Each structure stands twice: as structure tokens, then as C-alpha cells.
Coordinates of C-alpha atoms in Angstrom, one line a residue:
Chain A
X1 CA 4.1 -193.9 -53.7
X2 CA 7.4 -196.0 -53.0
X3 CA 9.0 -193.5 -55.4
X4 CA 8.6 -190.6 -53.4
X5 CA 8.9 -191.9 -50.1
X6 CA 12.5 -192.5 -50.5
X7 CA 13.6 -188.9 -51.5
X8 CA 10.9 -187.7 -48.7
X9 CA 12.6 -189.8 -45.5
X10 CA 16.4 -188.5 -47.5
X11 CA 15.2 -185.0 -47.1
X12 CA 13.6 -184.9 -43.4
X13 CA 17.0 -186.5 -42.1
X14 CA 19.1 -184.0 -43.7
X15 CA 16.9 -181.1 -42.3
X16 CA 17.4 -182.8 -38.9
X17 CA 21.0 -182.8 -39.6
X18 CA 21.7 -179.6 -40.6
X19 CA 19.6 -177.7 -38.0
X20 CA 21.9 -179.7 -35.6
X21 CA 25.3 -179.0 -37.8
X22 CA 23.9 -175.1 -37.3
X23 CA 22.6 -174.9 -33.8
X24 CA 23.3 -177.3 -31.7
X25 CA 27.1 -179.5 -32.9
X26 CA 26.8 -182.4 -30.5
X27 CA 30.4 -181.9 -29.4
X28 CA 29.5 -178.3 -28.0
X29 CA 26.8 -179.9 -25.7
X30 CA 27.9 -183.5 -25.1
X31 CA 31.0 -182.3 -23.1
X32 CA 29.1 -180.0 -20.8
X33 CA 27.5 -180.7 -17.5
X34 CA 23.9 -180.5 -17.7
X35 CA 22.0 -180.0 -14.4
X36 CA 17.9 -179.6 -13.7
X37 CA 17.6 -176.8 -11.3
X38 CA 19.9 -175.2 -8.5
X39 CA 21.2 -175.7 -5.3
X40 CA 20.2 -172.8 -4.1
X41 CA 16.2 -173.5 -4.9
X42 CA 17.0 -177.1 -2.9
X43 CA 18.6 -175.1 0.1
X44 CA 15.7 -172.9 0.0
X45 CA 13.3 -176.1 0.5
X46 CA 12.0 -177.0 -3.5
X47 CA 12.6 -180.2 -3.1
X48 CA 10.3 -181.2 -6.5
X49 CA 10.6 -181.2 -9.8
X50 CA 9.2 -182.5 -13.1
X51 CA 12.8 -184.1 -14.9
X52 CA 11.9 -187.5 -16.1
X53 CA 15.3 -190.3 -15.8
X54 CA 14.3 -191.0 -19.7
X55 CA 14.8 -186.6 -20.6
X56 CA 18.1 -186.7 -18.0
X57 CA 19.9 -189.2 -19.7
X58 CA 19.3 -187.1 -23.1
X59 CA 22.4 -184.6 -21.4
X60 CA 24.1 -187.2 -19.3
X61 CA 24.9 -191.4 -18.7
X62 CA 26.8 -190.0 -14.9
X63 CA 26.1 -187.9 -12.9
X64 CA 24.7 -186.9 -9.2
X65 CA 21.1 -185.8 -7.5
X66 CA 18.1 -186.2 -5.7
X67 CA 14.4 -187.3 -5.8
X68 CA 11.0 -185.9 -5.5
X69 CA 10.0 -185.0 -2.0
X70 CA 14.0 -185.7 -0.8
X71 CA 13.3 -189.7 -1.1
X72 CA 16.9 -191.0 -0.7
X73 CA 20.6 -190.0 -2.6
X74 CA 20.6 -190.4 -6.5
X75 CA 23.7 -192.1 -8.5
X76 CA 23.9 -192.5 -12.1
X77 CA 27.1 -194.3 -13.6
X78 CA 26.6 -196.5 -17.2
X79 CA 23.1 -195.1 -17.8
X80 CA 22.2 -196.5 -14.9
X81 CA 20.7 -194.7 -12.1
X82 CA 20.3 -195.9 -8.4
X83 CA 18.3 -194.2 -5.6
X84 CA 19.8 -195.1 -1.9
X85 CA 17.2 -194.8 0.4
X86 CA 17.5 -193.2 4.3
X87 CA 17.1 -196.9 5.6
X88 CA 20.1 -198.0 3.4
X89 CA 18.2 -199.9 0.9
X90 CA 19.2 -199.5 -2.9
X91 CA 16.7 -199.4 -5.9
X92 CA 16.9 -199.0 -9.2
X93 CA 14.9 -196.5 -11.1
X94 CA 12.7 -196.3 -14.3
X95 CA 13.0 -193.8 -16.5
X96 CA 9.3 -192.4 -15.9
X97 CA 10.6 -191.0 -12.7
X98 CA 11.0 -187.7 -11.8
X99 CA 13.8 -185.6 -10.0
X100 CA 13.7 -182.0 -8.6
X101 CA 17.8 -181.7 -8.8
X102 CA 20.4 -183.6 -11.2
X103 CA 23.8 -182.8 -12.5
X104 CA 24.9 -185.1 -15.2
X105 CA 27.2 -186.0 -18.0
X106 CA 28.5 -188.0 -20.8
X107 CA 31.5 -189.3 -18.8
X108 CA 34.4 -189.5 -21.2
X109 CA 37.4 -189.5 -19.2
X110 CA 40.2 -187.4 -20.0
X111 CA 43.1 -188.6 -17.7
X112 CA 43.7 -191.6 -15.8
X113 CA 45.5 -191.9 -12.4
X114 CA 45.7 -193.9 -9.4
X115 CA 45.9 -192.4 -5.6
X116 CA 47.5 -195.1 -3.0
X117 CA 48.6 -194.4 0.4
X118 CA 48.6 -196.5 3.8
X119 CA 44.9 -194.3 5.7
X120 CA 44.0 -192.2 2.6
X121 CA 40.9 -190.2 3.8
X122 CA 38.4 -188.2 1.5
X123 CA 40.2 -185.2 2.1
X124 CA 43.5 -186.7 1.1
X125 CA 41.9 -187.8 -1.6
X126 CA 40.9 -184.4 -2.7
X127 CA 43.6 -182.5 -2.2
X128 CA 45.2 -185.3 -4.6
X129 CA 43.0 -184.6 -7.6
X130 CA 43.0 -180.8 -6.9
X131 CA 47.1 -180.8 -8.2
X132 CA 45.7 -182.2 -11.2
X133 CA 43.2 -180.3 -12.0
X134 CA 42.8 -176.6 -13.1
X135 CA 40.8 -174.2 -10.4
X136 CA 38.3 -172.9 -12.6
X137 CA 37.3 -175.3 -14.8
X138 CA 34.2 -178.1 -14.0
X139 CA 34.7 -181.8 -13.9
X140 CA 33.4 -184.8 -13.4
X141 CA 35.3 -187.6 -11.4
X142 CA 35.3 -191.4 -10.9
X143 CA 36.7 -193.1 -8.5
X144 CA 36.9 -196.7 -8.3
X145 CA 38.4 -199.5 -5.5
X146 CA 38.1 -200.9 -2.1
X147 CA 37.4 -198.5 0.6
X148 CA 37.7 -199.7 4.3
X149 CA 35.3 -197.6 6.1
X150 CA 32.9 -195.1 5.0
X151 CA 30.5 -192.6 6.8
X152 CA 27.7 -191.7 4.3
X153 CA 24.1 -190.3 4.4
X154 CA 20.7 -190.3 2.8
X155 CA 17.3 -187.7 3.6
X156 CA 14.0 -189.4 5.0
X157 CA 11.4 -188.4 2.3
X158 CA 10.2 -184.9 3.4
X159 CA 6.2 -183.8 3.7
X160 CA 4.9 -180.5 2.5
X161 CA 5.4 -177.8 3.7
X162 CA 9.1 -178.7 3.0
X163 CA 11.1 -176.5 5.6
X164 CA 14.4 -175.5 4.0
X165 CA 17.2 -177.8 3.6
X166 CA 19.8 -177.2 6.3
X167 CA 17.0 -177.2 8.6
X168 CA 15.2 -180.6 7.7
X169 CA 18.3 -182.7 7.8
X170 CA 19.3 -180.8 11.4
X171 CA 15.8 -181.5 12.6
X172 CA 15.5 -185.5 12.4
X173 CA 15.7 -185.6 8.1
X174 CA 19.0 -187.1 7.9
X175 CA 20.0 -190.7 8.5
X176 CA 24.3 -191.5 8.4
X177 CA 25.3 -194.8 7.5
X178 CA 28.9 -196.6 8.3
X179 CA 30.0 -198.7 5.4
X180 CA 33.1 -201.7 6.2
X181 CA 35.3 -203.0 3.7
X182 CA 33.1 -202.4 0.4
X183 CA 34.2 -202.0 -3.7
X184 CA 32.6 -199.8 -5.3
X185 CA 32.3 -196.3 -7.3
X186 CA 32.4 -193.0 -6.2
X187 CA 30.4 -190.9 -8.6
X188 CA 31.5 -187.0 -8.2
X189 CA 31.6 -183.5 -9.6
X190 CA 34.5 -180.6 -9.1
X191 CA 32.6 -177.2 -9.4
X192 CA 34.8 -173.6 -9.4
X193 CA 33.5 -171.1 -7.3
X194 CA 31.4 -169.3 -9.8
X195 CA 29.0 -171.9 -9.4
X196 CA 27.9 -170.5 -6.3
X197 CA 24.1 -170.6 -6.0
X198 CA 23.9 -172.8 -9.0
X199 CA 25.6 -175.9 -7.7
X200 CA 28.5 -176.9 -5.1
X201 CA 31.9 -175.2 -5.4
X202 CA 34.8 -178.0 -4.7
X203 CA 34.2 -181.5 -4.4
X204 CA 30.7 -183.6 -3.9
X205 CA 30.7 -187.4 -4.3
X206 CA 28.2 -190.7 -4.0
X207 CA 29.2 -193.4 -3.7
X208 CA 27.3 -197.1 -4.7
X209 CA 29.1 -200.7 -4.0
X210 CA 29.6 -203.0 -6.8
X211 CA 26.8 -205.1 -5.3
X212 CA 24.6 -202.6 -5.2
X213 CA 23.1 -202.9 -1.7
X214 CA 24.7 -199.8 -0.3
X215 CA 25.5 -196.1 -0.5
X216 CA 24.6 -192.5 -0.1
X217 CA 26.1 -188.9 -0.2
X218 CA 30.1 -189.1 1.1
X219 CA 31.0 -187.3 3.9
X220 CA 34.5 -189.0 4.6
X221 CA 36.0 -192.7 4.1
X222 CA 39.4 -194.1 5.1
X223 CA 41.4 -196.5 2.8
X224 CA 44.7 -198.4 2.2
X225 CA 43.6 -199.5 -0.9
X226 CA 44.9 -197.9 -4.1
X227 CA 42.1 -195.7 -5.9
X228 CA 41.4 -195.2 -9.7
X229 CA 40.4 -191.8 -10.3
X230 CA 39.5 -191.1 -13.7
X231 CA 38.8 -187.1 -14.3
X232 CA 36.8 -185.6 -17.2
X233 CA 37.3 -182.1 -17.2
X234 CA 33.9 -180.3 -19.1
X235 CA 33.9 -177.1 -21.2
X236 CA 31.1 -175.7 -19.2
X237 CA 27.7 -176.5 -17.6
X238 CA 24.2 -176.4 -18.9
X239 CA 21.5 -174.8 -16.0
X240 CA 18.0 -175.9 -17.0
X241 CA 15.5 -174.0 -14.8
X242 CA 13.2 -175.9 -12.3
X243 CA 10.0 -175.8 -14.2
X244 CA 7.8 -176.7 -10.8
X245 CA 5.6 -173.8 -9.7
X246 CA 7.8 -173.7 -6.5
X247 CA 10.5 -172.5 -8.4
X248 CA 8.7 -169.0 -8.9
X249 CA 8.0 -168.5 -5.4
X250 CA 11.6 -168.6 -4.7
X251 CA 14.0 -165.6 -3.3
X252 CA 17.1 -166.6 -5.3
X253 CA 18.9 -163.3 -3.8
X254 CA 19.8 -164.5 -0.6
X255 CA 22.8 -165.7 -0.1
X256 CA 22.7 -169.5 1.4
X257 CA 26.7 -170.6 1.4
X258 CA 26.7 -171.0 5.1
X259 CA 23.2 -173.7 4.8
X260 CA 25.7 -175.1 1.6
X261 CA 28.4 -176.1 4.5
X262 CA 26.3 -177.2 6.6
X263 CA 24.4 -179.7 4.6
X264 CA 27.5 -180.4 2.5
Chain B
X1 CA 30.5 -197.2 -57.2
X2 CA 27.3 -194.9 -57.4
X3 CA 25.1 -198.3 -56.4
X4 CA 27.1 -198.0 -52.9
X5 CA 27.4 -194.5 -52.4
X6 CA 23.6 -193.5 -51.6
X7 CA 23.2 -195.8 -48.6
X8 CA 26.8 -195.0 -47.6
X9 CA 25.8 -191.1 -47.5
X10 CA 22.8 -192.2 -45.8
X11 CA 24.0 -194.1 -43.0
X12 CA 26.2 -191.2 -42.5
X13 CA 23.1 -189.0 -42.1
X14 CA 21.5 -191.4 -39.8
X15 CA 24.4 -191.6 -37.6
X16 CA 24.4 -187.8 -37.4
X17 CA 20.4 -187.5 -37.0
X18 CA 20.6 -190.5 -34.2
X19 CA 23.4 -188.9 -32.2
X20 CA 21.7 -185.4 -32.2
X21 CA 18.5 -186.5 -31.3
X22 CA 19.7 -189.0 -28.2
X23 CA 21.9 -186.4 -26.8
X24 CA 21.0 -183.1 -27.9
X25 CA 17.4 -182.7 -29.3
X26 CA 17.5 -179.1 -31.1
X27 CA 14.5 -177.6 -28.8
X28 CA 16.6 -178.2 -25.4
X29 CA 19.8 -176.4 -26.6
X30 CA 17.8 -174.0 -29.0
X31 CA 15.7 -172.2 -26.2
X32 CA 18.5 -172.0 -24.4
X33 CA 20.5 -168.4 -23.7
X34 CA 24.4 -169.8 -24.4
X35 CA 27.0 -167.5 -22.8
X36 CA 30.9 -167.3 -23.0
X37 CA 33.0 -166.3 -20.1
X38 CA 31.2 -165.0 -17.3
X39 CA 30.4 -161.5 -15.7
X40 CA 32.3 -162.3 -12.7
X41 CA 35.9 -162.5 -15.1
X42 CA 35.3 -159.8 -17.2
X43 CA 34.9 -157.6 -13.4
X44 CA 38.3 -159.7 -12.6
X45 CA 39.9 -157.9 -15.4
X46 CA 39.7 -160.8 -18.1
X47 CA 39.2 -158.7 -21.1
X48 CA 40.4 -161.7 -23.7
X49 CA 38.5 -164.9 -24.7
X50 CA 39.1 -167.1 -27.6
X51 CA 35.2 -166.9 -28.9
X52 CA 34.8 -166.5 -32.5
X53 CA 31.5 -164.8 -33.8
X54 CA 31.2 -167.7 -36.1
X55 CA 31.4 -170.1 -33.6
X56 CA 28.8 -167.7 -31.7
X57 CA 26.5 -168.0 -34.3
X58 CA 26.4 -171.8 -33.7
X59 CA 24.2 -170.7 -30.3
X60 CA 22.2 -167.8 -30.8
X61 CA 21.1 -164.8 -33.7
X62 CA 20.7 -162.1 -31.1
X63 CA 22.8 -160.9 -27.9
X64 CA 24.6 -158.9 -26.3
X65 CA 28.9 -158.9 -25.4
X66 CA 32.1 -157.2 -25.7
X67 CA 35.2 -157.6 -27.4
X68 CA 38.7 -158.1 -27.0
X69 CA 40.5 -156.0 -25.3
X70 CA 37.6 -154.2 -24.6
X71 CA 37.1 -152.5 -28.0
X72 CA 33.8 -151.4 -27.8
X73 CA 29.9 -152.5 -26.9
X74 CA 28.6 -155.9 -29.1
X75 CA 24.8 -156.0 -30.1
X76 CA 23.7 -159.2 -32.0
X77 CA 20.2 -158.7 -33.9
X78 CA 19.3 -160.8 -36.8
X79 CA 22.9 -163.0 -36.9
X80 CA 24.4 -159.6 -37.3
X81 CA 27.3 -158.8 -35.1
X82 CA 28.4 -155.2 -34.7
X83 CA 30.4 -153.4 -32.4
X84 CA 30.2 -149.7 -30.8
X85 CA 33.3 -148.4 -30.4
X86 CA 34.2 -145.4 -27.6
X87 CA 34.5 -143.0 -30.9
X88 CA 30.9 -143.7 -31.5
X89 CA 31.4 -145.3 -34.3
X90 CA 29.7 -148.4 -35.7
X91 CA 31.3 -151.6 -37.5
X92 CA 30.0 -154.8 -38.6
X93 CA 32.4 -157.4 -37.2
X94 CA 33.6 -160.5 -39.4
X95 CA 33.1 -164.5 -38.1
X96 CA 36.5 -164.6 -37.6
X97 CA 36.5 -161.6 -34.7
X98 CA 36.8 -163.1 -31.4
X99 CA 35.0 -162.2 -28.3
X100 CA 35.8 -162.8 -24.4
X101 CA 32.4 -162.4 -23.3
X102 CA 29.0 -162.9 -25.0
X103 CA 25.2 -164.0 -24.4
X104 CA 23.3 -165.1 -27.1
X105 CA 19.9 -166.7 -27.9
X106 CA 18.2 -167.7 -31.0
X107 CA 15.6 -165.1 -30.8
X108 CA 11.8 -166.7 -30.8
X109 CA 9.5 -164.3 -29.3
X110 CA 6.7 -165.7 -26.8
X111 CA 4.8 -162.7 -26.6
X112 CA 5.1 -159.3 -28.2
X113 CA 3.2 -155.8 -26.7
X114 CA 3.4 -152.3 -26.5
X115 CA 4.3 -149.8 -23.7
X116 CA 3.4 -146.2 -24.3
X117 CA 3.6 -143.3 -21.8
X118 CA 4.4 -139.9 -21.6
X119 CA 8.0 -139.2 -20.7
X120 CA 8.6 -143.2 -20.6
X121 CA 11.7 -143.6 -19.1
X122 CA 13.8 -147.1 -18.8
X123 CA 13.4 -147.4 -15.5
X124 CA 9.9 -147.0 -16.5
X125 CA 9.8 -149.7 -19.4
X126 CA 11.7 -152.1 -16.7
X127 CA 9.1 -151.8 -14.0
X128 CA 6.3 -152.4 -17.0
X129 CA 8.5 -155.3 -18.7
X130 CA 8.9 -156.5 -14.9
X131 CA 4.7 -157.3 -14.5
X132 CA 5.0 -159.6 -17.3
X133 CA 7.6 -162.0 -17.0
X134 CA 8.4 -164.7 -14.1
X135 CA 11.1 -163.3 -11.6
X136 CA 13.1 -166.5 -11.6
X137 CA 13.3 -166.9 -15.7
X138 CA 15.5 -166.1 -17.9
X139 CA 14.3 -164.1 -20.9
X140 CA 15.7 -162.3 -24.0
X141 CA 13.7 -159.0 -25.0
X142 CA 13.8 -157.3 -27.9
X143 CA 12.6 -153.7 -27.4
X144 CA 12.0 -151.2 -31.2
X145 CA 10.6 -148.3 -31.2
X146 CA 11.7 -144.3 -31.9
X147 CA 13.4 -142.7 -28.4
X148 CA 13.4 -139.0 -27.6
X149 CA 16.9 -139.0 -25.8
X150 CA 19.3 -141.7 -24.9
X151 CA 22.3 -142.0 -22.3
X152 CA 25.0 -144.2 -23.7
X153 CA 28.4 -145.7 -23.0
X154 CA 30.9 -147.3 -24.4
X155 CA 34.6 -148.6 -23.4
X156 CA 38.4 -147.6 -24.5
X157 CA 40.0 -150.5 -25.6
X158 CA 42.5 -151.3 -22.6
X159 CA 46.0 -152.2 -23.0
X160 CA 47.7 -155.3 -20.4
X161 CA 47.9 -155.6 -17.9
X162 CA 44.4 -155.1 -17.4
X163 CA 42.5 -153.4 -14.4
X164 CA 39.7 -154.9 -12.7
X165 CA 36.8 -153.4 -15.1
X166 CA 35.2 -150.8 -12.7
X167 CA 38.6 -149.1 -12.0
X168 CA 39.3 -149.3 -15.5
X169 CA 35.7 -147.6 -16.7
X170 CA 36.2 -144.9 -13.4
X171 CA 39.5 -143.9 -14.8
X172 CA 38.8 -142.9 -17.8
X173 CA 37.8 -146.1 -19.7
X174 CA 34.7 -145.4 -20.0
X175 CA 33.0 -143.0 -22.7
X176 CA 29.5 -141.9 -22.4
X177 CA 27.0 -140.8 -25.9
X178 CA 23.8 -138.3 -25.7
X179 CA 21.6 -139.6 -28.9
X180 CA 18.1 -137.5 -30.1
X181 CA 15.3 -138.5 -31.5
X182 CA 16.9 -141.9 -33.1
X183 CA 14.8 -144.8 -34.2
X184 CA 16.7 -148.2 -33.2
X185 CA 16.3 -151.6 -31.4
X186 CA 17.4 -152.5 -28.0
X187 CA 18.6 -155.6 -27.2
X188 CA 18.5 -156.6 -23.8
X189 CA 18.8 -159.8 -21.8
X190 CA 16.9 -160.4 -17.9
X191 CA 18.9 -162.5 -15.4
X192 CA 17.0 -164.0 -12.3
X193 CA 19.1 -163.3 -9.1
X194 CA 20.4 -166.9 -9.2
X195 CA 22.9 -165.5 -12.3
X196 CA 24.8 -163.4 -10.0
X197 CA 28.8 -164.2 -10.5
X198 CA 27.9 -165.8 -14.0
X199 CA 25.5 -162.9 -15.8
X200 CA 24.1 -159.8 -14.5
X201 CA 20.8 -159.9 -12.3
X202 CA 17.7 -157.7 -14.0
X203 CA 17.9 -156.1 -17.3
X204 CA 21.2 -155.5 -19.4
X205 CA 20.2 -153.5 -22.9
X206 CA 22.6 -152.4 -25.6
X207 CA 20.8 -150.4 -28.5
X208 CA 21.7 -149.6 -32.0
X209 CA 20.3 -147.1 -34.6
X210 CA 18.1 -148.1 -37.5
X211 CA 20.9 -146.9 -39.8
X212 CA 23.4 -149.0 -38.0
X213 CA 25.2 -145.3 -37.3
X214 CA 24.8 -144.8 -33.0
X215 CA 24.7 -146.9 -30.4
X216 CA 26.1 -148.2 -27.3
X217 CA 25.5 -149.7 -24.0
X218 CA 22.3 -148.3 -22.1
X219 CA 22.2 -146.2 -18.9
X220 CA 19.0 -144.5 -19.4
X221 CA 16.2 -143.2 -21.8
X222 CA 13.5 -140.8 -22.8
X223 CA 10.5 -141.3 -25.4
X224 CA 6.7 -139.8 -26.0
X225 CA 6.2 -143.0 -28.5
X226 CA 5.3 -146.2 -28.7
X227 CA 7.5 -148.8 -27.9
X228 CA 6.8 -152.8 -29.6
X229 CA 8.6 -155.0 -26.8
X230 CA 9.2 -158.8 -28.1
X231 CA 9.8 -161.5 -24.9
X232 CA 11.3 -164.9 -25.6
X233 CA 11.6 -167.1 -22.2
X234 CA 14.5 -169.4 -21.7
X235 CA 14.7 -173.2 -20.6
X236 CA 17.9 -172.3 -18.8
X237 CA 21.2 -171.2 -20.1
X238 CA 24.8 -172.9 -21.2
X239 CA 27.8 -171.2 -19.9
X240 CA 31.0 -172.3 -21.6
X241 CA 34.3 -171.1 -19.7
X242 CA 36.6 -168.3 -20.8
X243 CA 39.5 -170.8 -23.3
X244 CA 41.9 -168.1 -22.3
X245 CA 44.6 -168.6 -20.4
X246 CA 44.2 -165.7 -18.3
X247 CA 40.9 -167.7 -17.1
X248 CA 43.0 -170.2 -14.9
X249 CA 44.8 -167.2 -12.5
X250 CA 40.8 -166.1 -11.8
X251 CA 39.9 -165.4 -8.6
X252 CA 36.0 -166.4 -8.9
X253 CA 35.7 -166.7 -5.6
X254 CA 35.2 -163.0 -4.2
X255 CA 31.9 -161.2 -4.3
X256 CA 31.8 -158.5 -6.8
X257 CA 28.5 -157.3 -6.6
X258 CA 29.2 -154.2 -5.8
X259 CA 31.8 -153.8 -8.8
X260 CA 29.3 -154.9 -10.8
X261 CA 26.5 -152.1 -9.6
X262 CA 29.0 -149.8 -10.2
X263 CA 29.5 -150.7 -13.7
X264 CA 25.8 -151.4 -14.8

């Protein structure tokens, strides 16, 4: 028996190995974003899915998203992944848990730079990392360092039947926050306008303090702190379909840009 | 020497076998459609992509595509590559060709039936194809069978600087095939609505003859027989972006939906 079992183990690993050499080379998939579901099926009001944290982090150790039944703003930096609640509490989550939207990846950053100047707000911010960046290619961004003031958000959990997004957090669903004088990471994406439907074209960033206790989805801050920014730029972006039932019942034709800026 | 060299060669292969299966298990990328470049670019005018067919081969055994500089119609069946060129000739194309646009799946049917009418026409096989698949899935479909009369096209390879695609196939680009009683294989791809900008929405079918001597892209057909009709639903899909440099002067951000119903 020991005799065989040798040559038997050699000989399943390299049939593992080569089906992956053939199909799948790691580097062709590792520097893609890979995202569970739309945004146009979360606009549209499917709020569930059934993407355990443990399958996610298969595609991705960073990334961006959301919880079953909208419960709170989802960060993922080191493997690590936080849900901020719409009360501003801060939890981390098993791997058993499920999400009905994600975007992640393996964050290997490509450049390095800092950003510095005296009332640097979001949008200054942007427009920074937009001259380094090329149009129509996909990215992920980290940005690290002390911001002075923030204005964030997170969505109450929502009840069935979930009304479409725009419309839930305009109708009592979301809570803002205002952060002081916090370090911490901002965890974002740069989509190009063919992801349209798909995802968020331009900028959309988290943000988590080094403590933990607070953050949410970013909708502006104001430092005069310098910022690290590092920028991985991805080869493309993996779309794996929402495999609830909801997802079927969905029109995917209509075109929901305008409930994008709103909620955005 | 040789005592060291067997564990060395298989700690290699463990390394390999580990990586693959914590970032990329083989089913997740595997029942996944890969594309290159997007729909949206080649309307644009971005004829050009740095895609070789052996890289290609990496992500699928079947699909559907074009070539560089336009030169002709692609259909992928079996790892075989060949292209349809405007003359109506057929050639199979070498790994090292390059492509700037191409879907591809490895081709694992789900289900497999038959659709048999009286004057069936595409439209016909499309609404029948339509009662059996999920509207919001991606699928690849395999269609064989023996066709009374086909409408076909193929393009004129264009010379830079390029014209948006639907000018370019209006003014004389385009050349259109009448086949008769050929026996073939269509290959055909169905995008949910959510694939606007990136694929085409609804069914996209290029056929090619049993003896590899017609074929083209598909407008329309006419058969008394019995088609076999193979479906193989998607996870999701991987779009990797357009490596060429025109990519980066894109504008992706204009709606060319209707370019793209004149051209289908």
C-alpha cells in the first residue's frame, strides 16, 4: 500500500496543476477584480445574496460591499473584513456570512505616492489620482493617514419587500455620520465608464479607522494631513451573477444612472 | 542529487496546486465566459487588440470574435480557431494570430434538445431557445443541424484610421453570403441586458460549414430539419481590457446602443 500511495498523491497534484497551467494561470485571475452581482440588481432593490466571506476571499484579500438585507457598509483590507453598522458600531465578520454585493481583490499595489495639501477634500483628492491613472482601465486604491473631518454613511437593515435603492435610503434608510480627527484606511475602487450597470464608474471609497470603532461609505472629508495613496491598476474585472432567486426577477434593461448619483 | 530532487519537484507542485486552489479553484474561472475588449470599443472604432489565440485558448474551447483589423468573422468550436473572411473564404488561424475582440467558454453543455418546425426560422429558434434559459444568465449555445438557406456577413478588413464600426460596415465594409442546404454548427453566445456596453444583449451566432468551406456571421435562417441545440449556463463572465493602445483615447462613456442594433 505505502508503495502506491506515493506515486498516487504525485499524480493527483500534477493533474491539479496542469488543469490550472491550461485553464485558469493564477496570474490571469489574481490581478482582476472580482465582484458577486451588480449594481444595477442593488439599485433595483436585491439586496440578498448567497456569497459566503470564506468563497469571497478565494478572488480577493480588499475590496468593497454590502450585507444581506442592507445591514451596514462592508470593508475588506488584509483579509479582513468589517461591517459598519447604521448606528456607527463596527463588527467583524466570519467567514460563514453571506453578502448580496462585493467587489474585491488581491491588492498588490503598483505605484506609490503621497497627496498633501493645507484643506485637501475628497474631490481634490480624486482629481489627484485621476492624473495618474489611465481613463479606461480599473483599479483598486488605498489610501492611508489622518483625516480631520469626515461625513460618511451606512443603510438601516432593510425588510422585505425591499423597495429599490435610491428610494430606501431617501425614505428614512440612510444614517450619515461625522467623523473628527481619525487615522485610518480608505478602501476604494476606480471603475471606467463601461462599467455602467455592472458597478460604479469613477471613484467609490470606505473608509475604517485604525481602531476600528468607526466608518462607513465616504461621501466627502477634509484634511491637512499628507495622504498615502497606493494604486493597483487591474487587467480587468470578474462579474459573478447573483445566484438568489431575486436576481431572475430582475429588469436589467432599464437604465438606473440617475438612482447611481443619487445614492452615490 | 536524485535523493533531493523528488521532494524539490514536489514542493514545487504543491506550491502551484496550493496557490490555484486558494485563489482560483478551476470550476469558478472554468464556467466562466472570458471576453477580451468589449462591444462598446470595437463600435468606437478599436479594431486592434493584442490577444493571441493561444493565450485565448487558456479561457475557453468555443466562441465567437473578430480579428485584427477587421479581417473577417472568428468561430471557435472544439479549440479550433477559424476565420471567415469577406471573400467567403475559410482559414484556420495559428496560436500566434492576435485578436482585438473575443468571447470564449470552455464549452460544457447543461442540457441538450431539439427544435423542429416547418420553415424554422432564427427568429423562430431564438424565441424557442428563449423558453428555456433564465433571462438574466449568461449562456453559450451550440446549435448543429442541416439549414435550408442562410443569410451571412462578413467584414472588409479596414485600413487606419478606423471608422466607428457601423459607418464602416454601411459604407461598404460589410459583405453579405446566401448559403443552401449546408450542414454546419452555430455558435452563439446569449447576453442578459446587464452586458450592454461590454457584450451584446440576446443572441450573437456565427456558423461554419461541416467541411470548414462557408460561413460567416448570422442575420437570418431557413430549415425543414431538425436542429440539436446544446446550452451551457455561465457563473458570470471575466472581461480583460483591450492591451492596445488605442484602448486609452476610448470614449466608453456614450451610449451606442443604437450603433450596435444597427450592426447586429
Amino acid at each position: 500500500m505505502k508503495k502506491t500511495a506515493a506515486p498516487i498523491v504525485l499524480l493527483a497534484i500534477l493533474v491539479c496543476a496542469v488543469s490550472c497551467a491550461d485553464r485558469a494561470p493564477a496570474k490571469k485571475i489574481t490581478d482582476f477584480v472580482y465582484q458577486y452581482s451588480i449594481m444595477d440588481a442593488l439599485l433595483a432593490g436585491v439586496y440578498d445574496g448567497n456569497m459566503t466571506f470564506g468563497e469571497l476571499k478565494k478572488h480577493g484579500d480588499f475590496g468593497l460591499g454590502g450585507f444581506n438585507t442592507l445591514d451596514g457598509e462592508l470593508i475588506m483590507n488584509h483579509n479582513e473584513v468589517y461591517k459598519m453598522r447604521y448606528d456607527g458600531s463596527i463588527h467583524a465578520i466570519p467567514d460563514a456570512d453571506r453578502t448580496g454585493i462585493a467587489f474585491v481583490k488581491f491588492f498588490r499595489p503598483d505605484s506609490t505616492f503621497a497627496v498633501h495639501a493645507k484643506g485637501l477634500t475628497y474631490d481634490m483628492l480624486k482629481d489627484s489620482i485621476s492624473k495618474r491613472i489611465a481613463r479606461n482601465s480599473i483599479y483598486a486604491i488605498r489610501i492611508t493617514g489622518k483625516l480631520k473631518a469626515i461625513q460618511a454613511r451606512a443603510p438601516h437593515p432593510a425588510t422585505k419587500p425591499y423597495p429599490p435603492l435610491a428610494e430606501y435610503l431617501a425614505t428614512g434608510g440612510q444614517y450619515n455620520f461625522d467623523f473628527e480627527n481619525v487615522s485610518g484606511t480608505l478602501v476604494g475602487f476606480y471603475m471606467p465608464d463601461y462599467m455602467e450597470k455592472t458597478n460604479i464608474p469613477g471613484f467609490h471609497t470606505h473608509f475604517i479607522t485604525d481602531d476600528r470603532k468607526q466608518g462607513g461609505h465616504i461621501f466627502d472629508f477634509v484634511t491637512d494631513e499628507p495622504l498615502t495613496v497606493e494604486v493597483d491598476q487591474a487587467e480587468g474585472i470578474t462579474i459573478a451573477e447573483n445566484t438568489h432567486p431575486d436576481w431572475q426577477k430582475l429588469n436589467l434593461k432599464e437604465n438606473r444612472q440617475n438612482e447611481l448619483h443619487q445614492v452615490e
